Amino acid sequence: MLSWIVRLLMIAAGFMTSWFVAKDAPIFGIAQVMMTLILIALIVAVVAFWPQRWTMALNRLHKPR
């Protein structure tokens, strides 16, 4: 399961890296890994700084009746 998440992140990073670096360039793999780390950092930042009021609002929408 974790490998699927990493694979999806690497695909997304490869797509974004190809905008800036040619795919046959020797540095492409390193740039792809750097872009993957940036994506992971962004995901962690979004999860860490998710506002509490959004969570409360979402919980109110899904209250069982």
Short mmCIF file of N, CA and C in Angstrom, two decimals:
data_model
loop_
_atom_site.label_atom_id
_atom_site.label_comp_id
_atom_site.label_asym_id
_atom_site.label_seq_id
_atom_site.Cartn_x
_atom_site.Cartn_y
_atom_site.Cartn_z
N MET A 1 0.82 -1.19 0.00
CA MET A 1 0.00 0.00 0.00
C MET A 1 0.87 1.26 0.00
N LEU A 2 1.89 1.24 0.80
CA LEU A 2 2.79 2.40 0.85
C LEU A 2 3.50 2.59 -0.50
N SER A 3 3.80 1.48 -1.16
CA SER A 3 4.48 1.59 -2.46
C SER A 3 3.57 2.24 -3.50
N TRP A 4 2.26 2.05 -3.38
CA TRP A 4 1.34 2.70 -4.31
C TRP A 4 1.37 4.22 -4.12
N ILE A 5 1.39 4.64 -2.88
CA ILE A 5 1.42 6.08 -2.59
C ILE A 5 2.72 6.68 -3.10
N VAL A 6 3.83 6.00 -2.85
CA VAL A 6 5.13 6.50 -3.32
C VAL A 6 5.16 6.52 -4.84
N ARG A 7 4.61 5.50 -5.47
CA ARG A 7 4.59 5.45 -6.93
C ARG A 7 3.77 6.60 -7.51
N LEU A 8 2.61 6.89 -6.91
CA LEU A 8 1.79 8.01 -7.38
C LEU A 8 2.52 9.34 -7.21
N LEU A 9 3.19 9.50 -6.07
CA LEU A 9 3.96 10.73 -5.84
C LEU A 9 5.11 10.85 -6.85
N MET A 10 5.77 9.73 -7.15
CA MET A 10 6.87 9.77 -8.12
C MET A 10 6.37 10.08 -9.53
N ILE A 11 5.20 9.57 -9.88
CA ILE A 11 4.62 9.88 -11.20
C ILE A 11 4.30 11.36 -11.28
N ALA A 12 3.67 11.90 -10.24
CA ALA A 12 3.35 13.33 -10.23
C ALA A 12 4.63 14.17 -10.26
N ALA A 13 5.62 13.76 -9.50
CA ALA A 13 6.88 14.50 -9.47
C ALA A 13 7.59 14.41 -10.82
N GLY A 14 7.55 13.26 -11.47
CA GLY A 14 8.15 13.12 -12.79
C GLY A 14 7.49 14.01 -13.81
N PHE A 15 6.17 14.12 -13.72
CA PHE A 15 5.43 15.01 -14.63
C PHE A 15 5.84 16.47 -14.42
N MET A 16 5.90 16.88 -13.15
CA MET A 16 6.26 18.28 -12.87
C MET A 16 7.74 18.54 -13.17
N THR A 17 8.59 17.59 -12.92
CA THR A 17 10.02 17.75 -13.18
C THR A 17 10.29 17.87 -14.68
N SER A 18 9.49 17.17 -15.48
CA SER A 18 9.71 17.21 -16.93
C SER A 18 9.41 18.58 -17.51
N TRP A 19 8.73 19.45 -16.78
CA TRP A 19 8.52 20.82 -17.24
C TRP A 19 9.84 21.61 -17.22
N PHE A 20 10.72 21.25 -16.30
CA PHE A 20 11.93 22.03 -16.09
C PHE A 20 13.21 21.34 -16.57
N VAL A 21 13.23 20.01 -16.57
CA VAL A 21 14.42 19.24 -16.91
C VAL A 21 14.04 18.22 -17.98
N ALA A 22 14.89 18.06 -18.98
CA ALA A 22 14.64 17.06 -20.01
C ALA A 22 14.72 15.66 -19.40
N LYS A 23 13.86 14.74 -19.89
CA LYS A 23 13.82 13.40 -19.31
C LYS A 23 15.10 12.62 -19.54
N ASP A 24 15.86 12.96 -20.58
CA ASP A 24 17.10 12.23 -20.84
C ASP A 24 18.32 12.90 -20.21
N ALA A 25 18.09 13.95 -19.44
CA ALA A 25 19.20 14.62 -18.75
C ALA A 25 19.68 13.75 -17.59
N PRO A 26 20.98 13.76 -17.31
CA PRO A 26 21.50 12.93 -16.22
C PRO A 26 20.96 13.30 -14.84
N ILE A 27 20.53 14.53 -14.68
CA ILE A 27 20.07 14.99 -13.36
C ILE A 27 18.58 14.78 -13.15
N PHE A 28 17.89 14.18 -14.14
CA PHE A 28 16.43 14.04 -14.04
C PHE A 28 16.01 13.23 -12.81
N GLY A 29 16.67 12.13 -12.53
CA GLY A 29 16.29 11.30 -11.38
C GLY A 29 16.45 12.03 -10.07
N ILE A 30 17.52 12.79 -9.94
CA ILE A 30 17.75 13.55 -8.71
C ILE A 30 16.70 14.65 -8.57
N ALA A 31 16.39 15.32 -9.68
CA ALA A 31 15.38 16.37 -9.64
C ALA A 31 14.00 15.79 -9.32
N GLN A 32 13.73 14.59 -9.83
CA GLN A 32 12.45 13.93 -9.55
C GLN A 32 12.33 13.59 -8.06
N VAL A 33 13.39 13.09 -7.47
CA VAL A 33 13.37 12.77 -6.04
C VAL A 33 13.21 14.05 -5.22
N MET A 34 13.87 15.12 -5.61
CA MET A 34 13.73 16.39 -4.89
C MET A 34 12.29 16.90 -4.98
N MET A 35 11.67 16.78 -6.15
CA MET A 35 10.29 17.21 -6.32
C MET A 35 9.34 16.33 -5.51
N THR A 36 9.64 15.04 -5.41
CA THR A 36 8.84 14.15 -4.58
C THR A 36 8.92 14.56 -3.12
N LEU A 37 10.10 14.90 -2.65
CA LEU A 37 10.25 15.34 -1.26
C LEU A 37 9.49 16.64 -1.01
N ILE A 38 9.48 17.52 -1.99
CA ILE A 38 8.71 18.76 -1.85
C ILE A 38 7.22 18.45 -1.77
N LEU A 39 6.74 17.52 -2.60
CA LEU A 39 5.33 17.14 -2.54
C LEU A 39 4.97 16.52 -1.19
N ILE A 40 5.84 15.67 -0.67
CA ILE A 40 5.59 15.07 0.64
C ILE A 40 5.55 16.15 1.72
N ALA A 41 6.46 17.11 1.65
CA ALA A 41 6.48 18.20 2.63
C ALA A 41 5.20 19.04 2.54
N LEU A 42 4.71 19.27 1.33
CA LEU A 42 3.47 20.03 1.18
C LEU A 42 2.27 19.27 1.74
N ILE A 43 2.23 17.98 1.50
CA ILE A 43 1.13 17.18 2.03
C ILE A 43 1.16 17.17 3.56
N VAL A 44 2.34 17.01 4.13
CA VAL A 44 2.46 17.02 5.60
C VAL A 44 2.08 18.39 6.15
N ALA A 45 2.46 19.47 5.47
CA ALA A 45 2.12 20.82 5.93
C ALA A 45 0.61 21.04 5.90
N VAL A 46 -0.04 20.58 4.85
CA VAL A 46 -1.50 20.73 4.76
C VAL A 46 -2.18 19.96 5.89
N VAL A 47 -1.73 18.75 6.14
CA VAL A 47 -2.33 17.95 7.21
C VAL A 47 -2.04 18.57 8.58
N ALA A 48 -0.84 19.08 8.77
CA ALA A 48 -0.46 19.64 10.07
C ALA A 48 -1.18 20.94 10.37
N PHE A 49 -1.41 21.75 9.36
CA PHE A 49 -2.00 23.06 9.60
C PHE A 49 -3.46 23.13 9.17
N TRP A 50 -4.10 21.97 9.08
CA TRP A 50 -5.52 21.94 8.74
C TRP A 50 -6.29 22.66 9.85
N PRO A 51 -7.05 23.69 9.52
CA PRO A 51 -7.76 24.45 10.56
C PRO A 51 -8.79 23.60 11.30
N GLN A 52 -8.82 23.76 12.59
CA GLN A 52 -9.74 23.00 13.44
C GLN A 52 -11.19 23.33 13.10
N ARG A 53 -11.47 24.56 12.70
CA ARG A 53 -12.86 24.92 12.42
C ARG A 53 -13.38 24.21 11.17
N TRP A 54 -12.50 23.91 10.20
CA TRP A 54 -12.93 23.14 9.03
C TRP A 54 -13.32 21.74 9.44
N THR A 55 -12.55 21.15 10.36
CA THR A 55 -12.85 19.80 10.83
C THR A 55 -14.18 19.79 11.56
N MET A 56 -14.41 20.80 12.40
CA MET A 56 -15.68 20.87 13.13
C MET A 56 -16.84 21.06 12.16
N ALA A 57 -16.66 21.89 11.13
CA ALA A 57 -17.72 22.11 10.15
C ALA A 57 -18.01 20.83 9.37
N LEU A 58 -16.98 20.10 9.00
CA LEU A 58 -17.19 18.85 8.27
C LEU A 58 -17.86 17.81 9.16
N ASN A 59 -17.53 17.77 10.44
CA ASN A 59 -18.16 16.82 11.35
C ASN A 59 -19.63 17.13 11.55
N ARG A 60 -20.00 18.41 11.55
CA ARG A 60 -21.40 18.78 11.71
C ARG A 60 -22.23 18.35 10.51
N LEU A 61 -21.61 18.36 9.33
CA LEU A 61 -22.35 17.96 8.13
C LEU A 61 -22.68 16.47 8.12
N HIS A 62 -21.86 15.66 8.76
CA HIS A 62 -22.01 14.21 8.71
C HIS A 62 -22.48 13.61 10.02
N LYS A 63 -23.29 14.35 10.80
CA LYS A 63 -23.79 13.80 12.05
C LYS A 63 -24.83 12.73 11.76
N PRO A 64 -24.73 11.60 12.44
CA PRO A 64 -25.78 10.59 12.25
C PRO A 64 -27.08 11.06 12.89
N ARG A 65 -28.18 10.67 12.28
CA ARG A 65 -29.49 11.12 12.79
C ARG A 65 -30.21 10.02 13.50
#
